[in-house]
Amino acid sequence: MRLKLLSQLIGLFLVALASLAPAQSPPQQSAPSRADILRGEYGPWRANNDLLSYDLDIRVDPEKKFISGKNTIRFKMLKDDTRIQLDLFANLNVDKILLGSTELKYTRELGTVFVDFPAPLKKNSVQSIEFYYSGSPQETGRFGGISFRKDPAGRHWVTTACQGVGASVWWPNKDQQQDEVENMRLHVTIPSALTDVSNGRLVAKTDLGDGYTRYDWAISYPINNYCVSLNIGHYEHFSDKLGDLTMDFYCLPENLEKARRQFAQAKPMIEAFQKYFGEYPFKRDGYKLIEAPYSGMEHQSAVTYGNHFANGYLERDWTGVGVSLKFDFIIIHESAHEWFGNSITGSDISDMWIHEGWATYAECVYVEAMFGREDALKYVNGYKSKVKNQQPIITTRGVNQTPSQDQYFKGALFLNTLRSVIDDDTRWWKLIRAYYNRFKYHNIMTEDLVAFFNQQTGRNLTPIFDQYLRRSALPTLELRFQEGGGVSYRWKTDVKDFAMPVKVGRSANWQANAQLPPVRHDPRSAGWQTITPTTEWQTMKTELKREEFEAATDLYYIDVVKY
Ligand SMILES: [Zn+2]
């Protein structure tokens, strides 16, 4: 008992410190560079046009690590103007930019290409320019951006994974998230011994007679730039079907048996996501899962995979609670982005939790569908060990800075909390399904999502969203115990008007041996009740002693301080 009390005291001290620290010295994000503004801002020469389509036609020479070709960019002008902003990494050459037969002038600044027209393009007119380029793109960033590698057998393996870095690391485009083309054609010419697997449907494969073969892919949905992907290698192929959804799998020849075994997880996963969120979003283009030399990426209709054909994440128990070894983290997480990230897209990188928080929560939904609610609760709470609570999840709009990793882990824990706030599972599943269906194929900001949740629930959830997403610290439930029974309670939060229900009751393990793993709360059991603290003190009667009284912290991601 002494030990327990001591540990509680230490815990209380640490919690108090943790909740003080961010308020006293908020960690500053470094000042954005000119490059971050150019890439991140939806400036006047981006906002003056609306993308219609890309037709990217390139030749890739793996031996020379060289790309050349053109992107035909169709767009509609939204106002009269003489300039638009496109992007291409500075180390790649702009060979020429044509409007019809007219060669256009352009100005380059870092990764940006400002294209100037000799006469104003009229509002509502549809324009088409051909952007010719060439060069040796450089491998950069967490996933390589674009990499010219060899597979373990020494054969060429050229892949792209350019989220964050930007698609303009290997092809010219309007490199931002707010505006997507309606559809795209992708023509990839490569040495005939190799295969290219890209997004969409393969509509033609043509031997050009010069040792090269051209693969023509048609993408029949809007697509993020960073999802456009090359996977050029010696691929084996096998396929399956889920109803009328085609499922195609590609791996190196040596991994065929392992892939057949591991990729079998894709079908029940898609069934689970269809049940909880809605139909697979890119049915016309099919679902593909493609081996790649990095861990994985959510390339639309062409998810890439490099998770060693093993469960967990890179063979680790990802959330450390024994659940993630039951499934392949990369297949589940990256494919979840088909719904959250590719179909619903955040308009600005500052709101990237719309992709990552939701895809991470979708992992938990998958766990619940496959292994049950207990495992799902264990799994999501396992993410607590990864959360830092040092920076808000939502960062400064219009700046090309990836938010902190809290966008994944705290994002998922927040959605788990929101489910407890709704406190009705039938309503919760209806609500997130309605959310997905309302915004599928749209580019949105958090404000859109919050307005939808407020409207659907008839509640003002904005202060809750704001505290979790726009502030660093967690809400702290302060409990002040009174002599002779009773407890006062309130939320300590940065956001005013914060009011969030929370379940409290008798701790199942308050007397348990400290050596045993903690017994999780069962708020359905007798003696538990929902209270709605605000930032003002309220008092309730309770027979529970200080040590017995507990909040359901696996249903609500909160700090608790007892006085
Ligand atoms: Zn992700």
mmCIF file with all atom_site columns, C-alpha atoms in Angstrom, residues 23-178:
data_model
loop_
_atom_site.group_PDB
_atom_site.id
_atom_site.type_symbol
_atom_site.label_atom_id
_atom_site.label_alt_id
_atom_site.label_comp_id
_atom_site.label_asym_id
_atom_site.label_entity_id
_atom_site.label_seq_id
_atom_site.pdbx_PDB_ins_code
_atom_site.Cartn_x
_atom_site.Cartn_y
_atom_site.Cartn_z
_atom_site.occupancy
_atom_site.B_iso_or_equiv
_atom_site.pdbx_formal_charge
_atom_site.auth_seq_id
_atom_site.auth_comp_id
_atom_site.auth_asym_id
_atom_site.auth_atom_id
_atom_site.pdbx_PDB_model_num
ATOM 1   C CA . ALA A 1 23  ? 1.727   25.948  -21.484 1.00 0.00 ? 23  ALA A CA 1
ATOM 2   C CA . GLN A 1 24  ? 4.963   27.489  -20.254 1.00 0.00 ? 24  GLN A CA 1
ATOM 3   C CA . SER A 1 25  ? 7.117   26.863  -23.287 1.00 0.00 ? 25  SER A CA 1
ATOM 4   C CA . PRO A 1 26  ? 5.261   25.875  -26.420 1.00 0.00 ? 26  PRO A CA 1
ATOM 5   C CA . PRO A 1 27  ? 7.771   24.238  -28.783 1.00 0.00 ? 27  PRO A CA 1
ATOM 6   C CA . GLN A 1 28  ? 8.155   26.502  -31.786 1.00 0.00 ? 28  GLN A CA 1
ATOM 7   C CA . GLN A 1 29  ? 7.979   25.166  -35.299 1.00 0.00 ? 29  GLN A CA 1
ATOM 8   C CA . SER A 1 30  ? 10.935  26.398  -37.289 1.00 0.00 ? 30  SER A CA 1
ATOM 9   C CA . ALA A 1 31  ? 10.142  29.370  -39.499 1.00 0.00 ? 31  ALA A CA 1
ATOM 10  C CA . PRO A 1 32  ? 8.978   28.225  -42.921 1.00 0.00 ? 32  PRO A CA 1
ATOM 11  C CA . SER A 1 33  ? 11.495  28.513  -45.721 1.00 0.00 ? 33  SER A CA 1
ATOM 12  C CA . ARG A 1 34  ? 10.718  30.169  -49.050 1.00 0.00 ? 34  ARG A CA 1
ATOM 13  C CA . ALA A 1 35  ? 10.563  26.671  -50.557 1.00 0.00 ? 35  ALA A CA 1
ATOM 14  C CA . ASP A 1 36  ? 7.987   25.613  -47.942 1.00 0.00 ? 36  ASP A CA 1
ATOM 15  C CA . ILE A 1 37  ? 5.843   28.640  -48.770 1.00 0.00 ? 37  ILE A CA 1
ATOM 16  C CA . LEU A 1 38  ? 6.134   28.111  -52.519 1.00 0.00 ? 38  LEU A CA 1
ATOM 17  C CA . ARG A 1 39  ? 5.152   24.451  -52.194 1.00 0.00 ? 39  ARG A CA 1
ATOM 18  C CA . GLY A 1 40  ? 2.653   24.871  -49.372 1.00 0.00 ? 40  GLY A CA 1
ATOM 19  C CA . GLU A 1 41  ? 0.694   27.998  -50.176 1.00 0.00 ? 41  GLU A CA 1
ATOM 20  C CA . TYR A 1 42  ? -2.351  27.911  -52.406 1.00 0.00 ? 42  TYR A CA 1
ATOM 21  C CA . GLY A 1 43  ? -1.255  31.187  -53.946 1.00 0.00 ? 43  GLY A CA 1
ATOM 22  C CA . PRO A 1 44  ? -2.919  33.327  -56.634 1.00 0.00 ? 44  PRO A CA 1
ATOM 23  C CA . TRP A 1 45  ? -1.384  31.461  -59.577 1.00 0.00 ? 45  TRP A CA 1
ATOM 24  C CA . ARG A 1 46  ? -2.609  28.164  -58.264 1.00 0.00 ? 46  ARG A CA 1
ATOM 25  C CA . ALA A 1 47  ? -6.011  29.462  -57.211 1.00 0.00 ? 47  ALA A CA 1
ATOM 26  C CA . ASN A 1 48  ? -6.689  31.005  -60.634 1.00 0.00 ? 48  ASN A CA 1
ATOM 27  C CA . ASN A 1 49  ? -7.142  27.594  -62.272 1.00 0.00 ? 49  ASN A CA 1
ATOM 28  C CA . ASP A 1 50  ? -8.815  24.232  -61.724 1.00 0.00 ? 50  ASP A CA 1
ATOM 29  C CA . LEU A 1 51  ? -7.062  21.047  -62.848 1.00 0.00 ? 51  LEU A CA 1
ATOM 30  C CA . LEU A 1 52  ? -8.934  18.775  -65.246 1.00 0.00 ? 52  LEU A CA 1
ATOM 31  C CA . SER A 1 53  ? -6.450  16.088  -66.292 1.00 0.00 ? 53  SER A CA 1
ATOM 32  C CA . TYR A 1 54  ? -2.840  15.042  -66.601 1.00 0.00 ? 54  TYR A CA 1
ATOM 33  C CA . ASP A 1 55  ? -1.445  12.931  -69.413 1.00 0.00 ? 55  ASP A CA 1
ATOM 34  C CA . LEU A 1 56  ? 2.036   11.974  -68.278 1.00 0.00 ? 56  LEU A CA 1
ATOM 35  C CA . ASP A 1 57  ? 4.142   10.293  -70.944 1.00 0.00 ? 57  ASP A CA 1
ATOM 36  C CA . ILE A 1 58  ? 7.667   9.352   -69.886 1.00 0.00 ? 58  ILE A CA 1
ATOM 37  C CA . ARG A 1 59  ? 10.577  7.139   -70.834 1.00 0.00 ? 59  ARG A CA 1
ATOM 38  C CA . VAL A 1 60  ? 12.587  5.707   -67.955 1.00 0.00 ? 60  VAL A CA 1
ATOM 39  C CA . ASP A 1 61  ? 16.161  4.487   -68.452 1.00 0.00 ? 61  ASP A CA 1
ATOM 40  C CA . PRO A 1 62  ? 17.069  2.488   -65.323 1.00 0.00 ? 62  PRO A CA 1
ATOM 41  C CA . GLU A 1 63  ? 20.687  2.072   -66.420 1.00 0.00 ? 63  GLU A CA 1
ATOM 42  C CA . LYS A 1 64  ? 21.304  5.828   -66.758 1.00 0.00 ? 64  LYS A CA 1
ATOM 43  C CA . LYS A 1 65  ? 18.803  6.652   -63.985 1.00 0.00 ? 65  LYS A CA 1
ATOM 44  C CA . PHE A 1 66  ? 17.247  9.100   -66.393 1.00 0.00 ? 66  PHE A CA 1
ATOM 45  C CA . ILE A 1 67  ? 13.668  10.213  -67.111 1.00 0.00 ? 67  ILE A CA 1
ATOM 46  C CA . SER A 1 68  ? 12.414  12.206  -70.074 1.00 0.00 ? 68  SER A CA 1
ATOM 47  C CA . GLY A 1 69  ? 8.996   13.048  -71.405 1.00 0.00 ? 69  GLY A CA 1
ATOM 48  C CA . LYS A 1 70  ? 6.100   15.412  -71.032 1.00 0.00 ? 70  LYS A CA 1
ATOM 49  C CA . ASN A 1 71  ? 3.021   16.082  -68.996 1.00 0.00 ? 71  ASN A CA 1
ATOM 50  C CA . THR A 1 72  ? 0.010   17.429  -70.858 1.00 0.00 ? 72  THR A CA 1
ATOM 51  C CA . ILE A 1 73  ? -1.870  19.478  -68.285 1.00 0.00 ? 73  ILE A CA 1
ATOM 52  C CA . ARG A 1 74  ? -5.507  20.414  -68.909 1.00 0.00 ? 74  ARG A CA 1
ATOM 53  C CA . PHE A 1 75  ? -7.077  23.014  -66.676 1.00 0.00 ? 75  PHE A CA 1
ATOM 54  C CA . LYS A 1 76  ? -9.922  25.489  -66.562 1.00 0.00 ? 76  LYS A CA 1
ATOM 55  C CA . MET A 1 77  ? -9.230  29.127  -65.776 1.00 0.00 ? 77  MET A CA 1
ATOM 56  C CA . LEU A 1 78  ? -11.228 30.485  -62.841 1.00 0.00 ? 78  LEU A CA 1
ATOM 57  C CA . LYS A 1 79  ? -10.365 34.118  -63.721 1.00 0.00 ? 79  LYS A CA 1
ATOM 58  C CA . ASP A 1 80  ? -8.645  36.028  -66.501 1.00 0.00 ? 80  ASP A CA 1
ATOM 59  C CA . ASP A 1 81  ? -4.922  35.725  -65.964 1.00 0.00 ? 81  ASP A CA 1
ATOM 60  C CA . THR A 1 82  ? -1.564  35.430  -67.690 1.00 0.00 ? 82  THR A CA 1
ATOM 61  C CA . ARG A 1 83  ? 0.371   33.180  -65.278 1.00 0.00 ? 83  ARG A CA 1
ATOM 62  C CA . ILE A 1 84  ? -0.015  29.832  -63.525 1.00 0.00 ? 84  ILE A CA 1
ATOM 63  C CA . GLN A 1 85  ? 2.185   28.091  -60.968 1.00 0.00 ? 85  GLN A CA 1
ATOM 64  C CA . LEU A 1 86  ? 3.501   24.568  -61.516 1.00 0.00 ? 86  LEU A CA 1
ATOM 65  C CA . ASP A 1 87  ? 6.247   22.612  -59.749 1.00 0.00 ? 87  ASP A CA 1
ATOM 66  C CA . LEU A 1 88  ? 9.307   20.643  -60.811 1.00 0.00 ? 88  LEU A CA 1
ATOM 67  C CA . PHE A 1 89  ? 12.400  19.975  -58.724 1.00 0.00 ? 89  PHE A CA 1
ATOM 68  C CA . ALA A 1 90  ? 15.224  22.339  -59.614 1.00 0.00 ? 90  ALA A CA 1
ATOM 69  C CA . ASN A 1 91  ? 17.605  19.510  -60.568 1.00 0.00 ? 91  ASN A CA 1
ATOM 70  C CA . LEU A 1 92  ? 15.355  18.476  -63.478 1.00 0.00 ? 92  LEU A CA 1
ATOM 71  C CA . ASN A 1 93  ? 15.438  20.334  -66.798 1.00 0.00 ? 93  ASN A CA 1
ATOM 72  C CA . VAL A 1 94  ? 12.485  22.132  -68.274 1.00 0.00 ? 94  VAL A CA 1
ATOM 73  C CA . ASP A 1 95  ? 12.959  21.349  -71.969 1.00 0.00 ? 95  ASP A CA 1
ATOM 74  C CA . LYS A 1 96  ? 10.045  23.428  -73.241 1.00 0.00 ? 96  LYS A CA 1
ATOM 75  C CA . ILE A 1 97  ? 6.470   24.305  -72.390 1.00 0.00 ? 97  ILE A CA 1
ATOM 76  C CA . LEU A 1 98  ? 3.991   24.562  -75.251 1.00 0.00 ? 98  LEU A CA 1
ATOM 77  C CA . LEU A 1 99  ? 0.505   26.034  -75.622 1.00 0.00 ? 99  LEU A CA 1
ATOM 78  C CA . GLY A 1 100 ? -0.470  24.615  -79.003 1.00 0.00 ? 100 GLY A CA 1
ATOM 79  C CA . SER A 1 101 ? 2.581   25.433  -81.099 1.00 0.00 ? 101 SER A CA 1
ATOM 80  C CA . THR A 1 102 ? 3.509   28.484  -79.008 1.00 0.00 ? 102 THR A CA 1
ATOM 81  C CA . GLU A 1 103 ? 6.515   28.053  -76.765 1.00 0.00 ? 103 GLU A CA 1
ATOM 82  C CA . LEU A 1 104 ? 5.743   29.663  -73.412 1.00 0.00 ? 104 LEU A CA 1
ATOM 83  C CA . LYS A 1 105 ? 8.059   31.693  -71.225 1.00 0.00 ? 105 LYS A CA 1
ATOM 84  C CA . TYR A 1 106 ? 8.591   30.554  -67.694 1.00 0.00 ? 106 TYR A CA 1
ATOM 85  C CA . THR A 1 107 ? 10.460  31.542  -64.529 1.00 0.00 ? 107 THR A CA 1
ATOM 86  C CA . ARG A 1 108 ? 11.920  29.019  -62.106 1.00 0.00 ? 108 ARG A CA 1
ATOM 87  C CA . GLU A 1 109 ? 12.291  29.663  -58.393 1.00 0.00 ? 109 GLU A CA 1
ATOM 88  C CA . LEU A 1 110 ? 13.513  26.709  -56.328 1.00 0.00 ? 110 LEU A CA 1
ATOM 89  C CA . GLY A 1 111 ? 11.013  23.910  -57.053 1.00 0.00 ? 111 GLY A CA 1
ATOM 90  C CA . THR A 1 112 ? 8.439   26.187  -58.654 1.00 0.00 ? 112 THR A CA 1
ATOM 91  C CA . VAL A 1 113 ? 7.886   26.944  -62.329 1.00 0.00 ? 113 VAL A CA 1
ATOM 92  C CA . PHE A 1 114 ? 5.803   30.050  -63.064 1.00 0.00 ? 114 PHE A CA 1
ATOM 93  C CA . VAL A 1 115 ? 4.411   29.709  -66.581 1.00 0.00 ? 115 VAL A CA 1
ATOM 94  C CA . ASP A 1 116 ? 3.540   32.929  -68.435 1.00 0.00 ? 116 ASP A CA 1
ATOM 95  C CA . PHE A 1 117 ? 1.099   33.265  -71.312 1.00 0.00 ? 117 PHE A CA 1
ATOM 96  C CA . PRO A 1 118 ? 1.474   35.879  -74.070 1.00 0.00 ? 118 PRO A CA 1
ATOM 97  C CA . ALA A 1 119 ? -2.157  36.971  -73.662 1.00 0.00 ? 119 ALA A CA 1
ATOM 98  C CA . PRO A 1 120 ? -4.598  36.595  -70.753 1.00 0.00 ? 120 PRO A CA 1
ATOM 99  C CA . LEU A 1 121 ? -6.330  33.245  -70.578 1.00 0.00 ? 121 LEU A CA 1
ATOM 100 C CA . LYS A 1 122 ? -10.032 33.891  -70.208 1.00 0.00 ? 122 LYS A CA 1
ATOM 101 C CA . LYS A 1 123 ? -12.087 32.843  -67.215 1.00 0.00 ? 123 LYS A CA 1
ATOM 102 C CA . ASN A 1 124 ? -13.864 29.493  -67.830 1.00 0.00 ? 124 ASN A CA 1
ATOM 103 C CA . SER A 1 125 ? -11.689 28.688  -70.826 1.00 0.00 ? 125 SER A CA 1
ATOM 104 C CA . VAL A 1 126 ? -10.200 25.185  -70.908 1.00 0.00 ? 126 VAL A CA 1
ATOM 105 C CA . GLN A 1 127 ? -6.483  25.167  -71.616 1.00 0.00 ? 127 GLN A CA 1
ATOM 106 C CA . SER A 1 128 ? -3.979  22.470  -72.379 1.00 0.00 ? 128 SER A CA 1
ATOM 107 C CA . ILE A 1 129 ? -0.219  22.852  -72.138 1.00 0.00 ? 129 ILE A CA 1
ATOM 108 C CA . GLU A 1 130 ? 2.555   20.370  -72.803 1.00 0.00 ? 130 GLU A CA 1
ATOM 109 C CA . PHE A 1 131 ? 5.360   20.467  -70.257 1.00 0.00 ? 131 PHE A CA 1
ATOM 110 C CA . TYR A 1 132 ? 8.493   18.713  -71.583 1.00 0.00 ? 132 TYR A CA 1
ATOM 111 C CA . TYR A 1 133 ? 11.211  17.808  -69.096 1.00 0.00 ? 133 TYR A CA 1
ATOM 112 C CA . SER A 1 134 ? 14.157  15.504  -68.548 1.00 0.00 ? 134 SER A CA 1
ATOM 113 C CA . GLY A 1 135 ? 16.904  14.682  -66.090 1.00 0.00 ? 135 GLY A CA 1
ATOM 114 C CA . SER A 1 136 ? 18.199  12.407  -63.392 1.00 0.00 ? 136 SER A CA 1
ATOM 115 C CA . PRO A 1 137 ? 15.898  12.723  -60.383 1.00 0.00 ? 137 PRO A CA 1
ATOM 116 C CA . GLN A 1 138 ? 17.552  12.361  -57.003 1.00 0.00 ? 138 GLN A CA 1
ATOM 117 C CA . GLU A 1 139 ? 16.550  9.849   -54.357 1.00 0.00 ? 139 GLU A CA 1
ATOM 118 C CA . THR A 1 140 ? 15.426  11.787  -51.281 1.00 0.00 ? 140 THR A CA 1
ATOM 119 C CA . GLY A 1 141 ? 13.140  11.624  -48.243 1.00 0.00 ? 141 GLY A CA 1
ATOM 120 C CA . ARG A 1 142 ? 11.863  8.863   -46.007 1.00 0.00 ? 142 ARG A CA 1
ATOM 121 C CA . PHE A 1 143 ? 10.612  6.602   -48.821 1.00 0.00 ? 143 PHE A CA 1
ATOM 122 C CA . GLY A 1 144 ? 13.101  7.647   -51.489 1.00 0.00 ? 144 GLY A CA 1
ATOM 123 C CA . GLY A 1 145 ? 10.867  9.982   -53.559 1.00 0.00 ? 145 GLY A CA 1
ATOM 124 C CA . ILE A 1 146 ? 12.039  8.093   -56.614 1.00 0.00 ? 146 ILE A CA 1
ATOM 125 C CA . SER A 1 147 ? 14.656  5.388   -56.395 1.00 0.00 ? 147 SER A CA 1
ATOM 126 C CA . PHE A 1 148 ? 16.643  3.515   -59.003 1.00 0.00 ? 148 PHE A CA 1
ATOM 127 C CA . ARG A 1 149 ? 17.634  0.380   -57.180 1.00 0.00 ? 149 ARG A CA 1
ATOM 128 C CA . LYS A 1 150 ? 18.338  -3.285  -57.758 1.00 0.00 ? 150 LYS A CA 1
ATOM 129 C CA . ASP A 1 151 ? 16.248  -6.059  -56.240 1.00 0.00 ? 151 ASP A CA 1
ATOM 130 C CA . PRO A 1 152 ? 18.038  -8.745  -54.151 1.00 0.00 ? 152 PRO A CA 1
ATOM 131 C CA . ALA A 1 153 ? 18.674  -10.751 -57.337 1.00 0.00 ? 153 ALA A CA 1
ATOM 132 C CA . GLY A 1 154 ? 20.416  -7.737  -58.920 1.00 0.00 ? 154 GLY A CA 1
ATOM 133 C CA . ARG A 1 155 ? 17.650  -6.791  -61.369 1.00 0.00 ? 155 ARG A CA 1
ATOM 134 C CA . HIS A 1 156 ? 16.479  -3.211  -61.924 1.00 0.00 ? 156 HIS A CA 1
ATOM 135 C CA . TRP A 1 157 ? 13.809  -1.991  -59.510 1.00 0.00 ? 157 TRP A CA 1
ATOM 136 C CA . VAL A 1 158 ? 12.619  1.589   -60.005 1.00 0.00 ? 158 VAL A CA 1
ATOM 137 C CA . THR A 1 159 ? 9.916   2.830   -57.652 1.00 0.00 ? 159 THR A CA 1
ATOM 138 C CA . THR A 1 160 ? 8.385   6.107   -56.537 1.00 0.00 ? 160 THR A CA 1
ATOM 139 C CA . ALA A 1 161 ? 7.061   7.082   -53.102 1.00 0.00 ? 161 ALA A CA 1
ATOM 140 C CA . CYS A 1 162 ? 7.047   10.839  -52.854 1.00 0.00 ? 162 CYS A CA 1
ATOM 141 C CA . GLN A 1 163 ? 4.535   11.863  -50.180 1.00 0.00 ? 163 GLN A CA 1
ATOM 142 C CA . GLY A 1 164 ? 5.963   14.869  -48.342 1.00 0.00 ? 164 GLY A CA 1
ATOM 143 C CA . VAL A 1 165 ? 8.849   15.249  -50.771 1.00 0.00 ? 165 VAL A CA 1
ATOM 144 C CA . GLY A 1 166 ? 6.358   16.034  -53.520 1.00 0.00 ? 166 GLY A CA 1
ATOM 145 C CA . ALA A 1 167 ? 5.526   14.419  -56.836 1.00 0.00 ? 167 ALA A CA 1
ATOM 146 C CA . SER A 1 168 ? 7.517   17.191  -58.529 1.00 0.00 ? 168 SER A CA 1
ATOM 147 C CA . VAL A 1 169 ? 10.612  15.243  -57.471 1.00 0.00 ? 169 VAL A CA 1
ATOM 148 C CA . TRP A 1 170 ? 10.030  13.177  -60.644 1.00 0.00 ? 170 TRP A CA 1
ATOM 149 C CA . TRP A 1 171 ? 7.349   14.822  -62.812 1.00 0.00 ? 171 TRP A CA 1
ATOM 150 C CA . PRO A 1 172 ? 5.974   18.332  -63.417 1.00 0.00 ? 172 PRO A CA 1
ATOM 151 C CA . ASN A 1 173 ? 2.568   19.054  -61.899 1.00 0.00 ? 173 ASN A CA 1
ATOM 152 C CA . LYS A 1 174 ? 0.605   21.463  -59.705 1.00 0.00 ? 174 LYS A CA 1
ATOM 153 C CA . ASP A 1 175 ? 2.135   20.038  -56.564 1.00 0.00 ? 175 ASP A CA 1
ATOM 154 C CA . GLN A 1 176 ? -0.371  20.673  -53.754 1.00 0.00 ? 176 GLN A CA 1
ATOM 155 C CA . GLN A 1 177 ? -3.343  18.819  -52.250 1.00 0.00 ? 177 GLN A CA 1
ATOM 156 C CA . GLN A 1 178 ? -6.274  21.161  -52.732 1.00 0.00 ? 178 GLN A CA 1
#
